[in-house]
PDB file of C-alpha atoms in Angstrom:
ATOM      1  CA  UNK A   1      39.894  25.473  26.187  1.00 97.00           C
ATOM      2  CA  UNK A   2      40.719  23.669  29.019  1.00 98.00           C
ATOM      3  CA  UNK A   3      38.406  23.468  31.874  1.00 98.00           C
ATOM      4  CA  UNK A   4      40.491  22.338  35.186  1.00 97.00           C
ATOM      5  CA  UNK A   5      39.331  21.015  38.621  1.00 96.00           C
ATOM      6  CA  UNK A   6      42.386  21.183  41.455  1.00 92.00           C
ATOM      7  CA  UNK A   7      41.958  19.754  44.575  1.00 85.00           C
ATOM      8  CA  UNK A   8      42.446  22.013  47.584  1.00 79.00           C
ATOM      9  CA  UNK A   9      46.140  22.656  47.978  1.00 78.00           C
ATOM     10  CA  UNK A  10      47.171  21.569  44.686  1.00 84.00           C
ATOM     11  CA  UNK A  11      50.581  22.228  44.245  1.00 82.00           C
ATOM     12  CA  UNK A  12      52.246  21.771  40.765  1.00 86.00           C
ATOM     13  CA  UNK A  13      52.789  18.618  39.358  1.00 84.00           C
ATOM     14  CA  UNK A  14      49.876  17.152  41.269  1.00 90.00           C
ATOM     15  CA  UNK A  15      47.126  15.270  39.435  1.00 94.00           C
ATOM     16  CA  UNK A  16      44.082  17.357  38.275  1.00 95.00           C
ATOM     17  CA  UNK A  17      40.810  17.107  36.230  1.00 96.00           C
ATOM     18  CA  UNK A  18      41.557  18.577  32.773  1.00 98.00           C
ATOM     19  CA  UNK A  19      38.857  18.695  30.220  1.00 98.00           C
ATOM     20  CA  UNK A  20      39.314  19.877  26.728  1.00 98.00           C
ATOM     21  CA  UNK A  21      35.923  21.663  25.726  1.00 98.00           C
ATOM     22  CA  UNK A  22      34.783  23.885  23.271  1.00 98.00           C
ATOM     23  CA  UNK A  23      33.348  27.660  23.885  1.00 98.00           C
ATOM     24  CA  UNK A  24      29.468  27.890  22.968  1.00 98.00           C
ATOM     25  CA  UNK A  25      29.380  31.271  24.537  1.00 98.00           C
ATOM     26  CA  UNK A  26      31.487  33.763  26.779  1.00 97.00           C
ATOM     27  CA  UNK A  27      30.284  37.104  28.005  1.00 97.00           C
ATOM     28  CA  UNK A  28      29.791  38.644  31.139  1.00 97.00           C
ATOM     29  CA  UNK A  29      26.846  36.508  32.213  1.00 98.00           C
ATOM     30  CA  UNK A  30      29.198  33.425  32.357  1.00 98.00           C
ATOM     31  CA  UNK A  31      31.184  30.546  30.244  1.00 98.00           C
ATOM     32  CA  UNK A  32      28.951  28.267  28.066  1.00 99.00           C
ATOM     33  CA  UNK A  33      31.040  25.010  27.033  1.00 98.00           C
ATOM     34  CA  UNK A  34      30.719  21.687  25.327  1.00 98.00           C
ATOM     35  CA  UNK A  35      32.303  18.379  26.243  1.00 98.00           C
ATOM     36  CA  UNK A  36      32.005  16.206  23.380  1.00 98.00           C
ATOM     37  CA  UNK A  37      31.666  12.471  24.013  1.00 96.00           C
ATOM     38  CA  UNK A  38      35.141  10.844  23.015  1.00 95.00           C
ATOM     39  CA  UNK A  39      37.042  13.550  24.606  1.00 97.00           C
ATOM     40  CA  UNK A  40      40.275  12.622  25.771  1.00 97.00           C
ATOM     41  CA  UNK A  41      41.218  14.081  29.453  1.00 96.00           C
ATOM     42  CA  UNK A  42      43.111  14.102  32.307  1.00 97.00           C
ATOM     43  CA  UNK A  43      41.789  12.923  36.060  1.00 96.00           C
ATOM     44  CA  UNK A  44      43.455  11.803  39.202  1.00 95.00           C
ATOM     45  CA  UNK A  45      43.286   8.106  39.254  1.00 95.00           C
ATOM     46  CA  UNK A  46      44.968   5.490  41.622  1.00 94.00           C
ATOM     47  CA  UNK A  47      48.145   3.295  40.010  1.00 95.00           C
ATOM     48  CA  UNK A  48      45.966   0.391  39.623  1.00 94.00           C
ATOM     49  CA  UNK A  49      43.290   2.636  37.936  1.00 94.00           C
ATOM     50  CA  UNK A  50      40.544   2.828  40.019  1.00 92.00           C
ATOM     51  CA  UNK A  51      38.993   5.610  41.141  1.00 91.00           C
ATOM     52  CA  UNK A  52      38.191   8.130  44.182  1.00 88.00           C
ATOM     53  CA  UNK A  53      34.673   6.642  44.565  1.00 90.00           C
ATOM     54  CA  UNK A  54      35.649   3.073  44.465  1.00 92.00           C
ATOM     55  CA  UNK A  55      37.961   3.717  48.060  1.00 93.00           C
ATOM     56  CA  UNK A  56      35.397   2.867  50.784  1.00 94.00           C
ATOM     57  CA  UNK A  57      33.644   5.660  52.333  1.00 94.00           C
ATOM     58  CA  UNK A  58      35.224   5.843  55.544  1.00 94.00           C
ATOM     59  CA  UNK A  59      38.797   6.418  53.825  1.00 92.00           C
ATOM     60  CA  UNK A  60      37.618   8.257  51.059  1.00 92.00           C
ATOM     61  CA  UNK A  61      38.559  11.973  52.117  1.00 92.00           C
ATOM     62  CA  UNK A  62      41.671  10.875  54.495  1.00 90.00           C
ATOM     63  CA  UNK A  63      45.035  12.866  53.547  1.00 86.00           C
ATOM     64  CA  UNK A  64      46.831   9.442  52.485  1.00 84.00           C
ATOM     65  CA  UNK A  65      44.013   8.619  50.664  1.00 83.00           C
ATOM     66  CA  UNK A  66      44.265  11.868  48.705  1.00 78.00           C
ATOM     67  CA  UNK A  67      48.225  12.035  48.313  1.00 83.00           C
ATOM     68  CA  UNK A  68      48.031   8.607  46.638  1.00 88.00           C
ATOM     69  CA  UNK A  69      46.558   9.386  43.283  1.00 93.00           C
ATOM     70  CA  UNK A  70      48.653  10.072  40.154  1.00 95.00           C
ATOM     71  CA  UNK A  71      47.626  11.507  36.438  1.00 96.00           C
ATOM     72  CA  UNK A  72      45.959   9.366  34.055  1.00 97.00           C
ATOM     73  CA  UNK A  73      44.659  10.077  30.305  1.00 97.00           C
ATOM     74  CA  UNK A  74      41.526   8.499  29.819  1.00 96.00           C
ATOM     75  CA  UNK A  75      38.600   9.186  27.386  1.00 95.00           C
ATOM     76  CA  UNK A  76      34.981  10.409  28.083  1.00 95.00           C
ATOM     77  CA  UNK A  77      32.589   7.814  26.688  1.00 89.00           C
ATOM     78  CA  UNK A  78      29.074   9.440  27.704  1.00 90.00           C
ATOM     79  CA  UNK A  79      27.107  11.509  25.726  1.00 96.00           C
ATOM     80  CA  UNK A  80      28.151  15.270  25.591  1.00 97.00           C
ATOM     81  CA  UNK A  81      27.545  17.767  28.386  1.00 98.00           C
ATOM     82  CA  UNK A  82      26.913  21.345  28.315  1.00 99.00           C
ATOM     83  CA  UNK A  83      28.545  23.043  30.956  1.00 98.00           C
ATOM     84  CA  UNK A  84      27.405  26.575  32.293  1.00 99.00           C
ATOM     85  CA  UNK A  85      29.362  28.631  34.584  1.00 98.00           C
ATOM     86  CA  UNK A  86      27.453  32.071  35.681  1.00 98.00           C
ATOM     87  CA  UNK A  87      29.936  34.360  36.564  1.00 97.00           C
ATOM     88  CA  UNK A  88      30.945  34.948  40.748  1.00 96.00           C
ATOM     89  CA  UNK A  89      28.498  31.885  41.264  1.00 97.00           C
ATOM     90  CA  UNK A  90      30.027  28.981  43.562  1.00 98.00           C
ATOM     91  CA  UNK A  91      28.466  26.439  41.038  1.00 98.00           C
ATOM     92  CA  UNK A  92      28.203  25.411  37.645  1.00 98.00           C
ATOM     93  CA  UNK A  93      25.214  23.933  35.848  1.00 99.00           C
ATOM     94  CA  UNK A  94      25.781  20.553  33.734  1.00 99.00           C
ATOM     95  CA  UNK A  95      22.942  19.514  31.106  1.00 99.00           C
ATOM     96  CA  UNK A  96      23.099  15.870  30.713  1.00 98.00           C
ATOM     97  CA  UNK A  97      21.274  14.063  27.837  1.00 98.00           C
ATOM     98  CA  UNK A  98      20.732  10.255  27.331  1.00 96.00           C
ATOM     99  CA  UNK A  99      22.435   7.913  24.762  1.00 94.00           C
ATOM    100  CA  UNK A 100      19.051   8.580  22.734  1.00 95.00           C
ATOM    101  CA  UNK A 101      19.163  12.169  23.046  1.00 94.00           C
ATOM    102  CA  UNK A 102      16.788  12.914  25.522  1.00 97.00           C
ATOM    103  CA  UNK A 103      17.468  15.933  27.788  1.00 98.00           C
ATOM    104  CA  UNK A 104      17.549  14.035  31.618  1.00 98.00           C
ATOM    105  CA  UNK A 105      18.344  16.884  33.686  1.00 99.00           C
ATOM    106  CA  UNK A 106      20.548  19.667  35.649  1.00 99.00           C
ATOM    107  CA  UNK A 107      23.114  18.556  37.846  1.00 98.00           C
ATOM    108  CA  UNK A 108      24.588  21.753  40.005  1.00 99.00           C
ATOM    109  CA  UNK A 109      28.340  21.195  40.604  1.00 98.00           C
ATOM    110  CA  UNK A 110      29.254  22.951  43.823  1.00 98.00           C
ATOM    111  CA  UNK A 111      32.722  24.792  43.230  1.00 98.00           C
ATOM    112  CA  UNK A 112      34.542  27.795  43.393  1.00 97.00           C
ATOM    113  CA  UNK A 113      33.700  30.293  40.924  1.00 96.00           C
ATOM    114  CA  UNK A 114      36.085  30.035  38.019  1.00 95.00           C
ATOM    115  CA  UNK A 115      39.458  31.494  37.597  1.00 95.00           C
ATOM    116  CA  UNK A 116      40.366  32.916  33.931  1.00 93.00           C
ATOM    117  CA  UNK A 117      43.787  32.213  32.349  1.00 93.00           C
ATOM    118  CA  UNK A 118      43.797  32.869  28.591  1.00 91.00           C
ATOM    119  CA  UNK A 119      42.043  29.675  27.091  1.00 92.00           C
ATOM    120  CA  UNK A 120      42.164  27.810  30.617  1.00 95.00           C
ATOM    121  CA  UNK A 121      40.347  28.350  33.838  1.00 97.00           C
ATOM    122  CA  UNK A 122      40.435  26.747  36.962  1.00 97.00           C
ATOM    123  CA  UNK A 123      38.436  26.012  40.085  1.00 97.00           C
ATOM    124  CA  UNK A 124      37.985  23.327  42.774  1.00 96.00           C
ATOM    125  CA  UNK A 125      35.150  20.965  43.209  1.00 96.00           C
ATOM    126  CA  UNK A 126      33.036  20.661  46.515  1.00 96.00           C
ATOM    127  CA  UNK A 127      31.480  17.271  47.717  1.00 95.00           C
ATOM    128  CA  UNK A 128      28.041  18.240  47.847  1.00 97.00           C
ATOM    129  CA  UNK A 129      25.784  18.604  44.645  1.00 98.00           C
ATOM    130  CA  UNK A 130      22.367  19.109  43.553  1.00 99.00           C
ATOM    131  CA  UNK A 131      20.384  16.915  40.593  1.00 99.00           C
ATOM    132  CA  UNK A 132      17.835  18.345  38.999  1.00 99.00           C
ATOM    133  CA  UNK A 133      15.352  16.026  36.872  1.00 98.00           C
ATOM    134  CA  UNK A 134      13.988  17.184  33.574  1.00 98.00           C
ATOM    135  CA  UNK A 135      10.628  17.512  34.983  1.00 97.00           C
ATOM    136  CA  UNK A 136      12.153  19.761  37.774  1.00 98.00           C
ATOM    137  CA  UNK A 137      12.274  17.054  40.988  1.00 98.00           C
ATOM    138  CA  UNK A 138      15.090  18.431  43.098  1.00 99.00           C
ATOM    139  CA  UNK A 139      17.443  15.805  44.862  1.00 98.00           C
ATOM    140  CA  UNK A 140      20.520  16.895  46.828  1.00 98.00           C
ATOM    141  CA  UNK A 141      23.718  14.279  45.775  1.00 98.00           C
ATOM    142  CA  UNK A 142      26.711  13.104  47.944  1.00 97.00           C
ATOM    143  CA  UNK A 143      25.347  14.152  51.619  1.00 97.00           C
ATOM    144  CA  UNK A 144      26.980  10.867  52.810  1.00 96.00           C
ATOM    145  CA  UNK A 145      29.812  11.946  51.208  1.00 97.00           C
ATOM    146  CA  UNK A 146      29.818  15.691  52.881  1.00 98.00           C
ATOM    147  CA  UNK A 147      29.086  13.972  56.288  1.00 97.00           C
ATOM    148  CA  UNK A 148      32.316  11.858  56.356  1.00 96.00           C
ATOM    149  CA  UNK A 149      34.345  14.694  54.574  1.00 96.00           C
ATOM    150  CA  UNK A 150      33.545  16.610  57.776  1.00 97.00           C
ATOM    151  CA  UNK A 151      34.298  13.510  60.174  1.00 96.00           C
ATOM    152  CA  UNK A 152      37.802  13.145  58.117  1.00 95.00           C
ATOM    153  CA  UNK A 153      38.737  16.524  58.453  1.00 93.00           C
ATOM    154  CA  UNK A 154      38.015  17.641  54.774  1.00 93.00           C
ATOM    155  CA  UNK A 155      35.632  20.121  55.603  1.00 96.00           C
ATOM    156  CA  UNK A 156      34.612  21.807  59.300  1.00 97.00           C
ATOM    157  CA  UNK A 157      31.026  22.209  60.082  1.00 98.00           C
ATOM    158  CA  UNK A 158      31.036  25.743  59.154  1.00 98.00           C
ATOM    159  CA  UNK A 159      32.188  24.914  55.616  1.00 98.00           C
ATOM    160  CA  UNK A 160      29.871  22.199  55.427  1.00 98.00           C
ATOM    161  CA  UNK A 161      26.926  24.663  55.900  1.00 98.00           C
ATOM    162  CA  UNK A 162      28.499  26.930  53.725  1.00 98.00           C
ATOM    163  CA  UNK A 163      28.374  24.711  50.903  1.00 98.00           C
ATOM    164  CA  UNK A 164      24.499  23.513  51.684  1.00 98.00           C
ATOM    165  CA  UNK A 165      23.726  27.422  51.130  1.00 99.00           C
ATOM    166  CA  UNK A 166      25.254  27.214  47.671  1.00 99.00           C
ATOM    167  CA  UNK A 167      23.463  24.620  46.902  1.00 99.00           C
ATOM    168  CA  UNK A 168      20.293  26.397  48.052  1.00 99.00           C
ATOM    169  CA  UNK A 169      21.559  29.118  46.097  1.00 99.00           C
ATOM    170  CA  UNK A 170      21.303  26.906  42.714  1.00 99.00           C
ATOM    171  CA  UNK A 171      18.129  25.794  43.827  1.00 99.00           C
ATOM    172  CA  UNK A 172      16.388  29.127  44.019  1.00 99.00           C
ATOM    173  CA  UNK A 173      18.008  30.094  40.772  1.00 98.00           C
ATOM    174  CA  UNK A 174      16.299  27.391  39.169  1.00 99.00           C
ATOM    175  CA  UNK A 175      12.875  27.808  40.513  1.00 98.00           C
ATOM    176  CA  UNK A 176      13.364  31.491  39.709  1.00 98.00           C
ATOM    177  CA  UNK A 177      13.985  30.578  36.236  1.00 98.00           C
ATOM    178  CA  UNK A 178      17.768  31.762  36.327  1.00 98.00           C
ATOM    179  CA  UNK A 179      19.372  32.002  32.495  1.00 98.00           C
ATOM    180  CA  UNK A 180      21.726  29.125  32.926  1.00 98.00           C
ATOM    181  CA  UNK A 181      18.430  26.981  33.534  1.00 98.00           C
ATOM    182  CA  UNK A 182      16.605  28.116  30.771  1.00 97.00           C
ATOM    183  CA  UNK A 183      14.893  25.870  28.853  1.00 95.00           C
ATOM    184  CA  UNK A 184      16.470  26.339  25.257  1.00 96.00           C
ATOM    185  CA  UNK A 185      19.747  25.296  26.753  1.00 98.00           C
ATOM    186  CA  UNK A 186      17.950  21.815  26.861  1.00 98.00           C
ATOM    187  CA  UNK A 187      17.270  21.682  23.322  1.00 96.00           C
ATOM    188  CA  UNK A 188      20.706  22.950  22.196  1.00 97.00           C
ATOM    189  CA  UNK A 189      22.855  20.665  20.066  1.00 96.00           C
ATOM    190  CA  UNK A 190      26.370  20.691  19.244  1.00 97.00           C
ATOM    191  CA  UNK A 191      27.272  21.836  15.481  1.00 97.00           C
ATOM    192  CA  UNK A 192      27.620  18.378  13.241  1.00 94.00           C
ATOM    193  CA  UNK A 193      30.979  19.859  11.968  1.00 96.00           C
ATOM    194  CA  UNK A 194      32.529  20.492  15.858  1.00 97.00           C
ATOM    195  CA  UNK A 195      35.588  18.652  15.869  1.00 96.00           C
ATOM    196  CA  UNK A 196      36.634  17.046  19.357  1.00 97.00           C
ATOM    197  CA  UNK A 197      39.285  19.251  21.296  1.00 97.00           C
ATOM    198  CA  UNK A 198      42.583  18.119  22.192  1.00 97.00           C
ATOM    199  CA  UNK A 199      44.753  17.951  25.457  1.00 98.00           C
ATOM    200  CA  UNK A 200      47.142  21.101  26.066  1.00 95.00           C
ATOM    201  CA  UNK A 201      50.484  20.262  24.900  1.00 95.00           C
ATOM    202  CA  UNK A 202      52.154  20.375  28.323  1.00 93.00           C
ATOM    203  CA  UNK A 203      49.777  17.868  29.446  1.00 96.00           C
ATOM    204  CA  UNK A 204      51.708  15.021  31.122  1.00 95.00           C
ATOM    205  CA  UNK A 205      50.490  11.467  32.688  1.00 97.00           C
ATOM    206  CA  UNK A 206      51.844   8.814  34.631  1.00 96.00           C
ATOM    207  CA  UNK A 207      48.838   6.280  33.726  1.00 97.00           C
ATOM    208  CA  UNK A 208      47.365   5.916  29.995  1.00 96.00           C
ATOM    209  CA  UNK A 209      43.557   4.608  30.382  1.00 95.00           C
ATOM    210  CA  UNK A 210      42.641   5.026  26.707  1.00 92.00           C
ATOM    211  CA  UNK A 211      42.249   1.290  25.777  1.00 80.00           C
ATOM    212  CA  UNK A 212      40.120   0.394  28.925  1.00 72.00           C
ATOM    213  CA  UNK A 213      36.475  -0.001  28.961  1.00 56.00           C
ATOM    214  CA  UNK A 214      34.308   2.514  31.236  1.00 50.00           C
ATOM    215  CA  UNK A 215      34.111   6.297  31.104  1.00 53.00           C
ATOM    216  CA  UNK A 216      36.605   8.566  32.155  1.00 54.00           C
ATOM    217  CA  UNK A 217      35.305  11.286  35.076  1.00 61.00           C
ATOM    218  CA  UNK A 218      34.394  14.967  33.483  1.00 65.00           C
ATOM    219  CA  UNK A 219      35.283  16.493  36.903  1.00 63.00           C
TER     220      UNK A 219
END
């Protein structure tokens, strides 16, 4: 399946994050999928290969900065990521491991609830996120970016407050032991015979970064 992140106001032909993934579980509670190390994916990049976060924070959310990006093919070089999207929640939960295979923590990625279309799903990522360490310490992530996104017109104050509420919901669900934070997922491992999924046949890109070092971005 292909997990896709599109920016607000996305139009056909605009760059998007496309992550080929393998379904682990898919039922009424939500979708669980695996992004394998070495996966070739699509992501928005600038023509010089630069990333969104390499732009100055004071310019990062300006409309002109967003428009300058193109579609690039890259490779995810980090350890595999288990991604859980609970049904109708405004976030997904990403489980990270170290290169040595030790569980590192949960990343609550604030985003729209998934829209499903066959073997594809679509959502839009938001700026604010929550990081929860393996021993349960909670930390907000990218609060400075959210403040700049409001200042640069990406979000209103009311929208920013709604995102904080969504983050608090994720924290509450972690503390209550909701199923996506169940400890059994931290010991889950991909079967050894699983192959790495490919980009869809209709994928296109203007920039190829497969031979460059560094990690591609999964979202």
